[in-house]
Tab-separated table of C-alpha atoms and ligand atoms in Angstrom:
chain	number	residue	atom	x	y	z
A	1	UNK	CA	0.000	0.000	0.000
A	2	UNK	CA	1.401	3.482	-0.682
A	3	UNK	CA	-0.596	7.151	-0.640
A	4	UNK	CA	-1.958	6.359	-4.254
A	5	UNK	CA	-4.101	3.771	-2.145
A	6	UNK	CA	-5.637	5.745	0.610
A	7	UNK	CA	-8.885	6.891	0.276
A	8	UNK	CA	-11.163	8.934	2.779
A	9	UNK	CA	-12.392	5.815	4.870
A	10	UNK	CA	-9.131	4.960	5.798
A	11	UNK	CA	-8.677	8.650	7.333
A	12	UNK	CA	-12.211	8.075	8.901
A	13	UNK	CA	-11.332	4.615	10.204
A	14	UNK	CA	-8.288	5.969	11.660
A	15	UNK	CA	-9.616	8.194	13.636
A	16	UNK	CA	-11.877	6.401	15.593
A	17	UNK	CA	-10.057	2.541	16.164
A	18	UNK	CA	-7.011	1.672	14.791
A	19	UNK	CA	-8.299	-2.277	15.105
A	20	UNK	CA	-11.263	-1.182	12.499
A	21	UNK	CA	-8.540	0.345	9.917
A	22	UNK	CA	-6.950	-2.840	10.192
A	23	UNK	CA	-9.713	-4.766	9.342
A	24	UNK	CA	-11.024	-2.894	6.579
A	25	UNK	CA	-7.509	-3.066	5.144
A	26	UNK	CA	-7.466	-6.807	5.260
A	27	UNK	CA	-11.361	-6.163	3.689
A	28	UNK	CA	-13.420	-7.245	6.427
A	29	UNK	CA	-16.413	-4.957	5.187
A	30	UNK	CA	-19.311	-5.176	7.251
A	31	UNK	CA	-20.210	-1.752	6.779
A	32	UNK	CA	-22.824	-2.393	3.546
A	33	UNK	CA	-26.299	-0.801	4.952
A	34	UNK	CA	-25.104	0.372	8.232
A	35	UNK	CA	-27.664	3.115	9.908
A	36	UNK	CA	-25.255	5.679	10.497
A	37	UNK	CA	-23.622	5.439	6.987
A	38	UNK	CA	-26.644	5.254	5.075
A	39	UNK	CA	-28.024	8.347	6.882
A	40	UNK	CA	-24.821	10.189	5.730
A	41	UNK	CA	-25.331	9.269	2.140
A	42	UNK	CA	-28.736	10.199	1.873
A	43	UNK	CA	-27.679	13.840	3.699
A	44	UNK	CA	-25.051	14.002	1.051
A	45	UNK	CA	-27.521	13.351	-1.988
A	46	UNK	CA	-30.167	15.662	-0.632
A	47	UNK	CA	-27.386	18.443	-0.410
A	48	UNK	CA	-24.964	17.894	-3.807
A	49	UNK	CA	-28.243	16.739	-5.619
A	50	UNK	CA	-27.767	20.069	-8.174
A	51	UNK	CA	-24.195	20.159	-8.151
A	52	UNK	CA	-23.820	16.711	-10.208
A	53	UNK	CA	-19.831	17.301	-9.546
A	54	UNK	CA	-18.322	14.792	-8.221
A	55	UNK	CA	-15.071	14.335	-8.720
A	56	UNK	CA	-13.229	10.606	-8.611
A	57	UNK	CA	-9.443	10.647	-7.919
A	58	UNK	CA	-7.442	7.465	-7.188
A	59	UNK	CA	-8.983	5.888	-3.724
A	60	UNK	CA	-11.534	8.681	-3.019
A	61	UNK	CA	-14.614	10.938	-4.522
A	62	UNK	CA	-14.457	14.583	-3.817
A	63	UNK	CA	-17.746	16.518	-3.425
A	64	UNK	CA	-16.759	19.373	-5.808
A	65	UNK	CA	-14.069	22.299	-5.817
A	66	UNK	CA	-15.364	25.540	-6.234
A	67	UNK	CA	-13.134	28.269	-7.773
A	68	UNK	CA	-11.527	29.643	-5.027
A	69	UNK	CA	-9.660	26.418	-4.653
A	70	UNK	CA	-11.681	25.052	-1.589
A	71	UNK	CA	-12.997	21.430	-1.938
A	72	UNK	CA	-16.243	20.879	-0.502
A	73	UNK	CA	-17.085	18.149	1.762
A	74	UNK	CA	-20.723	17.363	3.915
A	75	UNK	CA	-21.349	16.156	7.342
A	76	UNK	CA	-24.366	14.729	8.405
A	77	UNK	CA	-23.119	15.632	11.711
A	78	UNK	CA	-25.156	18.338	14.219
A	79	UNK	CA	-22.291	18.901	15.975
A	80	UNK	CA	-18.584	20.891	14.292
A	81	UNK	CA	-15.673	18.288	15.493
A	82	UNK	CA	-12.046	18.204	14.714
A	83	UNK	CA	-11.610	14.898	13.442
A	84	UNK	CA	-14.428	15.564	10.700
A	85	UNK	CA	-11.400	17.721	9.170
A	86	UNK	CA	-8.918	14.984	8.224
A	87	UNK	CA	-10.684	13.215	5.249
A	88	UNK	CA	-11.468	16.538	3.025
A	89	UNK	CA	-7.788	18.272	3.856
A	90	UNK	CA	-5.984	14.751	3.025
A	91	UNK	CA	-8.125	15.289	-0.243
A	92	UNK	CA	-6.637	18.738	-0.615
A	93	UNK	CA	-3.121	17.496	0.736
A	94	UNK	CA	-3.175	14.710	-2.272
A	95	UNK	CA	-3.987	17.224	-4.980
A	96	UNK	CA	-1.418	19.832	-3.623
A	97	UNK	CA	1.561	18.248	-2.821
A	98	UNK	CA	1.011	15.079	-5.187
A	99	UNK	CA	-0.526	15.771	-7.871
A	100	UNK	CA	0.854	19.469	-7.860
A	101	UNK	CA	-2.540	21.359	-8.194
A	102	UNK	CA	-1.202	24.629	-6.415
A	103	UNK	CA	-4.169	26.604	-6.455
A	104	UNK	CA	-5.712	24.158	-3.832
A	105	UNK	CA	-6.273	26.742	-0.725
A	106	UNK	CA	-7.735	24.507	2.098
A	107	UNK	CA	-11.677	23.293	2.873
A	108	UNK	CA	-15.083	24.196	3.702
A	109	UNK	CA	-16.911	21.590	5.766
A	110	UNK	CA	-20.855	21.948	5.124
A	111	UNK	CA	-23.354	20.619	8.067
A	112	UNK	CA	-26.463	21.025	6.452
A	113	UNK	CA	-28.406	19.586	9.633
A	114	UNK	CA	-27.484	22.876	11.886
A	115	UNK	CA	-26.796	24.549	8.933
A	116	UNK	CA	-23.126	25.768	9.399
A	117	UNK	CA	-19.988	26.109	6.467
A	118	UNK	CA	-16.414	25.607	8.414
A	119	UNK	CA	-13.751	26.636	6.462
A	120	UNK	CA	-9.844	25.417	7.168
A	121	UNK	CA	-7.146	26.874	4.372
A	122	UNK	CA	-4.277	23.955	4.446
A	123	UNK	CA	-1.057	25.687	6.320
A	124	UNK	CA	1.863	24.401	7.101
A	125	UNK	CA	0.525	23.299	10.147
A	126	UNK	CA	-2.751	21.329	8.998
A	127	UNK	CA	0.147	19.999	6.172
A	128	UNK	CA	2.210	18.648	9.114
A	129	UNK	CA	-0.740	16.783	10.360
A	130	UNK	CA	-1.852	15.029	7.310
A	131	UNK	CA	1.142	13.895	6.652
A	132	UNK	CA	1.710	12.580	10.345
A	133	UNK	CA	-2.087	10.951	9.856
A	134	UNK	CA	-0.544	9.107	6.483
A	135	UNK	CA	2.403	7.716	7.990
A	136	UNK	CA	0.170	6.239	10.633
A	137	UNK	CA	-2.333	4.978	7.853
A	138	UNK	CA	0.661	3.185	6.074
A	139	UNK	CA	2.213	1.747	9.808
A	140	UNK	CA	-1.054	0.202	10.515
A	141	UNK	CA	-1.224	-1.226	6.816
A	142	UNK	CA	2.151	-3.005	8.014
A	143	UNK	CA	0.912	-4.712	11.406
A	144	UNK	CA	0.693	-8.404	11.162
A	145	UNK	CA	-1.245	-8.741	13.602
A	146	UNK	CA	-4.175	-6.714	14.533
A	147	UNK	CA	-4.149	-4.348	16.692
A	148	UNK	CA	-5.866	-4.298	20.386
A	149	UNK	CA	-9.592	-3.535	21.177
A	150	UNK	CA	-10.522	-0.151	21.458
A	151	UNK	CA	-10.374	1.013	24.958
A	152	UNK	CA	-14.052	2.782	24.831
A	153	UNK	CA	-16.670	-0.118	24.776
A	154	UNK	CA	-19.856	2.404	24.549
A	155	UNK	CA	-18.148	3.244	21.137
A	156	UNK	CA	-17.718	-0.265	20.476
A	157	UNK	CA	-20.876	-0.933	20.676
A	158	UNK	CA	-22.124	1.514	17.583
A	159	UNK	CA	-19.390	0.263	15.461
A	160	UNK	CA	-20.351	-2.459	12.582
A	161	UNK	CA	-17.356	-4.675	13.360
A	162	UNK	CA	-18.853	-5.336	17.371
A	163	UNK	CA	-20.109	-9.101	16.342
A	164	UNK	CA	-16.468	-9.790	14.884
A	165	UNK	CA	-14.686	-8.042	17.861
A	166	UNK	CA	-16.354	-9.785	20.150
A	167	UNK	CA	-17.590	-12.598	19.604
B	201	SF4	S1	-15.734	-3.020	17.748
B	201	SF4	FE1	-14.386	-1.616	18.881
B	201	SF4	S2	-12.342	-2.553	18.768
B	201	SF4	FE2	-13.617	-3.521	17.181
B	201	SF4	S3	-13.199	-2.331	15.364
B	201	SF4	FE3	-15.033	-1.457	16.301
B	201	SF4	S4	-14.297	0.216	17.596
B	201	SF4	FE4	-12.527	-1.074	17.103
């Protein structure tokens, strides 16, 4: 696996267990019709339904980029958190810095559900992170064996690889 492979779920996985990043990378998928990700699909189709922009780049799909150089990304989310950040600036990391599209400026985060735009411009700082986040990505890609249960159970129990973890 290099950074050519990594697409947003792996940022998303990585943020919340390291043991479910592991899995999905050995593809143990038991996401298919899972509440929470359906409801964020359906969010997302409701919002981008006139936009018709998607944009497909090696292992992810980009809402659109408007002309200002922001990519656009939606959160069925009612609440603004931090880690919601990683997936879109990886996105604008990739085109940047790999594929050399300079006039990439950073993100805007859209939660239609409390109806709220967040915008983060991609500094050196948010750069630093990223590529901190895809070194770790890679690492766990590495592991032979997989990595320990998370410590918080009650989040556990929401996430669609429970049965296998503990059965
Ligand atoms: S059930 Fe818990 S330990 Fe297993 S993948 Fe999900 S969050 Fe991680």
């Amino acid at each position: 696996m290099d950074i050519h492979s990594i697409g947003g779920q792996h940022l998303y996985y990585l943020e919340s267990c390291k043991r479910q990043l592991w899995l999905y990378l050995k593809k143990v998928d038991m996401e298919e019709g899972f509440e929470s990700v359906e409801l964020g699909r359906l969010i997302h189709e409701e919002t981008f339904e006139r936009e018709e922009k998607e944009i497909r780049i090696g292992g992810f799909v980009i809402d659109f980029i408007s002309e200002d150089g922001f990519i656009h990304e939606t959160k069925s989310s009612k609440q603004v958190k931090q880690e919601h950040e990683s997936q879109p600036l990886f996105y604008a990391y990739y085109l940047k810095n790999i594929l050399g599209f300079d006039h990439i400026q950073g993100v805007k985060i859209h939660y239609p559900a409390i109806k709220e735009v967040v915008t983060i411009p991609l500094d050196q700082k948010k750069n630093q992170k990223i590529k901190q986040k895809i070194d770790e990505i890679l690492e766990v890609s590495r592991l032979e064996e997989m990595p320990p249960l998370h410590s918080n159970t009650k989040l556990c129990r929401k996430c669609a690889y429970f049965e296998f973890c503990y059965s």
